[in-house]
């Protein structure tokens, strides 16, 4: 199954992608994670991407499309994949189509903008391994220390309040039109993001039946 997760920043795409990955045995591909790794490693695409990411803007289509194309041609994607954070613009969705990639289902996780600030304001990520936590919903066992690798757990630069507002603005302008794009192709289902992660997961798995 080839699946796309749509939704505003902080709607819970990454959280749900991990659960579906475990349930369905297909890899979850986050273009945000790939880009953050590229920034950390100082690669050419990382150097191009950093200023856009820090400002809450989208990285140019040609950079992200190239990264995605390489990733989905890896052997672990042969039985399907979950795209978390791609496509984010209509040209990115058109690029997927022109690569001949069949998409089985697109699930939008809907969370109102007012709730996003609390979710992203409380998110913490491990500098070393990238694991994601939340001060209320998913705290680390020891404050500031990653449960998985012992790395330092910090606030993501683009989770600062002003940058979150800009990410939301960009989402509504550039990414939300993808709902119409996939609705017109009969692929879109919408799940309302719930307070408890497990409740969203239950709705999400039902949407994939
Ligand atoms: P990316 O990392 O993809 O950021 P995003 O879409 O803004 O998504 P987030 O990771 O912020 O949120 P999420 O929906 O995954 O939520 P999460 O599960 O973490 O991209 C970063 C940047 O990279 C972009 O701004 C852009 O610059 C660039 N980029 C990436 N892809 C691109 C592309 N295709 N084109 C151009 N540029 C691109 O949950 C959020 C928090 O809420 C967590 O802490 C979680 O624990 C908590 N939470 C609370 N309650 C719940 C609940 N019920 N369900 C789930 N999570 C919950």
mmCIF file of N, CA and C in Angstrom, residues 1-6 11-29 76 79-85 104-109 189 191 197-209:
data_model
loop_
_atom_site.group_PDB
_atom_site.id
_atom_site.type_symbol
_atom_site.label_atom_id
_atom_site.label_comp_id
_atom_site.label_asym_id
_atom_site.label_seq_id
_atom_site.Cartn_x
_atom_site.Cartn_y
_atom_site.Cartn_z
ATOM 1 N N UNK A 1 0.836 -1.200 0.000
ATOM 2 C CA UNK A 1 0.000 0.000 0.000
ATOM 3 C C UNK A 1 0.877 1.259 0.000
ATOM 4 N N UNK A 2 0.555 2.191 -0.910
ATOM 5 C CA UNK A 2 1.252 3.481 -0.922
ATOM 6 C C UNK A 2 0.299 4.533 -0.352
ATOM 7 N N UNK A 3 0.729 5.127 0.746
ATOM 8 C CA UNK A 3 -0.160 5.993 1.513
ATOM 9 C C UNK A 3 0.463 7.374 1.705
ATOM 10 N N UNK A 4 -0.393 8.404 1.637
ATOM 11 C CA UNK A 4 0.053 9.780 1.921
ATOM 12 C C UNK A 4 -0.677 10.268 3.165
ATOM 13 N N UNK A 5 0.064 10.850 4.108
ATOM 14 C CA UNK A 5 -0.562 11.512 5.254
ATOM 15 C C UNK A 5 -0.496 13.013 5.030
ATOM 16 N N UNK A 6 -1.672 13.632 5.039
ATOM 17 C CA UNK A 6 -1.762 15.092 4.889
ATOM 18 C C UNK A 6 -2.148 15.681 6.238
ATOM 19 N N UNK A 11 -0.173 18.203 13.302
ATOM 20 C CA UNK A 11 -1.451 17.476 13.331
ATOM 21 C C UNK A 11 -1.268 16.054 13.842
ATOM 22 N N UNK A 12 -0.025 15.564 13.797
ATOM 23 C CA UNK A 12 0.233 14.210 14.288
ATOM 24 C C UNK A 12 0.624 13.239 13.184
ATOM 25 N N UNK A 13 1.078 13.772 12.047
ATOM 26 C CA UNK A 13 1.454 12.908 10.926
ATOM 27 C C UNK A 13 2.612 11.981 11.303
ATOM 28 N N UNK A 14 3.644 12.563 11.910
ATOM 29 C CA UNK A 14 4.822 11.761 12.271
ATOM 30 C C UNK A 14 4.474 10.684 13.285
ATOM 31 N N UNK A 15 3.666 11.067 14.278
ATOM 32 C CA UNK A 15 3.265 10.123 15.329
ATOM 33 C C UNK A 15 2.486 8.958 14.718
ATOM 34 N N UNK A 16 1.523 9.266 13.862
ATOM 35 C CA UNK A 16 0.692 8.209 13.267
ATOM 36 C C UNK A 16 1.477 7.406 12.233
ATOM 37 N N UNK A 17 2.396 8.061 11.523
ATOM 38 C CA UNK A 17 3.194 7.340 10.520
ATOM 39 C C UNK A 17 3.975 6.211 11.188
ATOM 40 N N UNK A 18 4.505 6.475 12.379
ATOM 41 C CA UNK A 18 5.273 5.433 13.094
ATOM 42 C C UNK A 18 4.393 4.238 13.437
ATOM 43 N N UNK A 19 3.148 4.526 13.875
ATOM 44 C CA UNK A 19 2.246 3.445 14.282
ATOM 45 C C UNK A 19 1.838 2.609 13.062
ATOM 46 N N UNK A 20 1.528 3.290 11.956
ATOM 47 C CA UNK A 20 1.108 2.550 10.751
ATOM 48 C C UNK A 20 2.277 1.738 10.206
ATOM 49 N N UNK A 21 3.454 2.318 10.295
ATOM 50 C CA UNK A 21 4.666 1.629 9.848
ATOM 51 C C UNK A 21 4.793 0.293 10.589
ATOM 52 N N UNK A 22 4.592 0.328 11.913
ATOM 53 C CA UNK A 22 4.684 -0.905 12.711
ATOM 54 C C UNK A 22 3.528 -1.848 12.377
ATOM 55 N N UNK A 23 2.317 -1.303 12.181
ATOM 56 C CA UNK A 23 1.140 -2.150 11.954
ATOM 57 C C UNK A 23 1.161 -2.800 10.567
ATOM 58 N N UNK A 24 1.631 -2.071 9.567
ATOM 59 C CA UNK A 24 1.548 -2.564 8.179
ATOM 60 C C UNK A 24 2.880 -3.069 7.638
ATOM 61 N N UNK A 25 3.962 -2.823 8.387
ATOM 62 C CA UNK A 25 5.269 -3.309 7.936
ATOM 63 C C UNK A 25 5.781 -2.620 6.675
ATOM 64 N N UNK A 26 5.426 -1.348 6.514
ATOM 65 C CA UNK A 26 5.979 -0.577 5.382
ATOM 66 C C UNK A 26 6.660 0.673 5.946
ATOM 67 N N UNK A 27 7.717 1.157 5.272
ATOM 68 C CA UNK A 27 8.480 2.272 5.854
ATOM 69 C C UNK A 27 7.717 3.598 5.841
ATOM 70 N N UNK A 28 7.950 4.385 6.885
ATOM 71 C CA UNK A 28 7.401 5.743 6.953
ATOM 72 C C UNK A 28 8.498 6.691 6.487
ATOM 73 N N UNK A 29 8.172 7.511 5.505
ATOM 74 C CA UNK A 29 9.178 8.416 4.930
ATOM 75 C C UNK A 29 8.776 9.848 5.239
ATOM 76 N N UNK A 76 13.563 -1.116 0.369
ATOM 77 C CA UNK A 76 12.554 -1.309 1.422
ATOM 78 C C UNK A 76 11.193 -0.722 1.032
ATOM 79 N N UNK A 79 7.308 -2.870 -1.371
ATOM 80 C CA UNK A 79 5.945 -3.320 -1.050
ATOM 81 C C UNK A 79 5.052 -2.181 -0.557
ATOM 82 N N UNK A 80 5.543 -0.963 -0.638
ATOM 83 C CA UNK A 80 4.714 0.175 -0.239
ATOM 84 C C UNK A 80 5.433 1.089 0.729
ATOM 85 N N UNK A 81 4.813 2.247 0.987
ATOM 86 C CA UNK A 81 5.426 3.240 1.883
ATOM 87 C C UNK A 81 4.374 4.225 2.353
ATOM 88 N N UNK A 82 4.718 4.924 3.430
ATOM 89 C CA UNK A 82 3.855 5.977 3.979
ATOM 90 C C UNK A 82 4.605 7.289 3.797
ATOM 91 N N UNK A 83 4.003 8.225 3.092
ATOM 92 C CA UNK A 83 4.655 9.533 2.920
ATOM 93 C C UNK A 83 4.116 10.506 3.962
ATOM 94 N N UNK A 84 5.016 11.015 4.792
ATOM 95 C CA UNK A 84 4.671 11.963 5.860
ATOM 96 C C UNK A 84 5.338 13.294 5.513
ATOM 97 N N UNK A 85 4.531 14.249 5.025
ATOM 98 C CA UNK A 85 5.106 15.569 4.707
ATOM 99 C C UNK A 85 5.454 15.741 3.243
ATOM 100 N N UNK A 104 -2.560 4.747 -3.187
ATOM 101 C CA UNK A 104 -3.791 4.007 -2.855
ATOM 102 C C UNK A 104 -4.728 4.835 -1.991
ATOM 103 N N UNK A 105 -4.176 5.578 -1.047
ATOM 104 C CA UNK A 105 -5.038 6.297 -0.117
ATOM 105 C C UNK A 105 -4.315 7.551 0.374
ATOM 106 N N UNK A 106 -5.083 8.624 0.575
ATOM 107 C CA UNK A 106 -4.544 9.851 1.170
ATOM 108 C C UNK A 106 -5.396 10.119 2.401
ATOM 109 N N UNK A 107 -4.766 10.168 3.570
ATOM 110 C CA UNK A 107 -5.536 10.440 4.789
ATOM 111 C C UNK A 107 -5.095 11.784 5.354
ATOM 112 N N UNK A 108 -6.087 12.672 5.478
ATOM 113 C CA UNK A 108 -5.827 13.967 6.111
ATOM 114 C C UNK A 108 -6.123 13.829 7.605
ATOM 115 N N UNK A 109 -5.183 14.256 8.456
ATOM 116 C CA UNK A 109 -5.467 14.349 9.891
ATOM 117 C C UNK A 109 -5.833 15.810 10.142
ATOM 118 N N UNK A 189 -9.438 10.610 2.460
ATOM 119 C CA UNK A 189 -10.277 10.394 3.643
ATOM 120 C C UNK A 189 -9.785 11.353 4.716
ATOM 121 N N UNK A 191 -9.587 12.225 8.856
ATOM 122 C CA UNK A 191 -9.714 11.729 10.222
ATOM 123 C C UNK A 191 -9.544 12.943 11.135
ATOM 124 N N UNK A 197 -3.519 10.011 21.486
ATOM 125 C CA UNK A 197 -2.883 9.478 20.279
ATOM 126 C C UNK A 197 -3.564 8.174 19.842
ATOM 127 N N UNK A 198 -3.864 7.276 20.821
ATOM 128 C CA UNK A 198 -4.443 5.956 20.481
ATOM 129 C C UNK A 198 -5.802 6.116 19.806
ATOM 130 N N UNK A 199 -6.559 7.167 20.186
ATOM 131 C CA UNK A 199 -7.884 7.368 19.568
ATOM 132 C C UNK A 199 -7.732 7.779 18.100
ATOM 133 N N UNK A 200 -6.742 8.640 17.836
ATOM 134 C CA UNK A 200 -6.489 9.010 16.428
ATOM 135 C C UNK A 200 -6.046 7.770 15.655
ATOM 136 N N UNK A 201 -5.195 6.957 16.276
ATOM 137 C CA UNK A 201 -4.694 5.750 15.605
ATOM 138 C C UNK A 201 -5.841 4.821 15.215
ATOM 139 N N UNK A 202 -6.804 4.665 16.132
ATOM 140 C CA UNK A 202 -7.941 3.780 15.866
ATOM 141 C C UNK A 202 -8.713 4.269 14.631
ATOM 142 N N UNK A 203 -8.966 5.590 14.562
ATOM 143 C CA UNK A 203 -9.681 6.157 13.412
ATOM 144 C C UNK A 203 -8.856 6.013 12.134
ATOM 145 N N UNK A 204 -7.567 6.214 12.309
ATOM 146 C CA UNK A 204 -6.654 6.137 11.159
ATOM 147 C C UNK A 204 -6.639 4.723 10.570
ATOM 148 N N UNK A 205 -6.514 3.711 11.432
ATOM 149 C CA UNK A 205 -6.469 2.331 10.926
ATOM 150 C C UNK A 205 -7.806 1.967 10.272
ATOM 151 N N UNK A 206 -8.913 2.490 10.820
ATOM 152 C CA UNK A 206 -10.229 2.227 10.208
ATOM 153 C C UNK A 206 -10.293 2.869 8.814
ATOM 154 N N UNK A 207 -9.691 4.054 8.676
ATOM 155 C CA UNK A 207 -9.714 4.743 7.374
ATOM 156 C C UNK A 207 -8.908 3.983 6.310
ATOM 157 N N UNK A 208 -8.018 3.117 6.771
ATOM 158 C CA UNK A 208 -7.175 2.373 5.816
ATOM 159 C C UNK A 208 -7.792 1.041 5.404
ATOM 160 N N UNK A 209 -8.896 0.656 6.079
ATOM 161 C CA UNK A 209 -9.541 -0.635 5.742
ATOM 162 C C UNK A 209 -10.142 -0.573 4.346
#
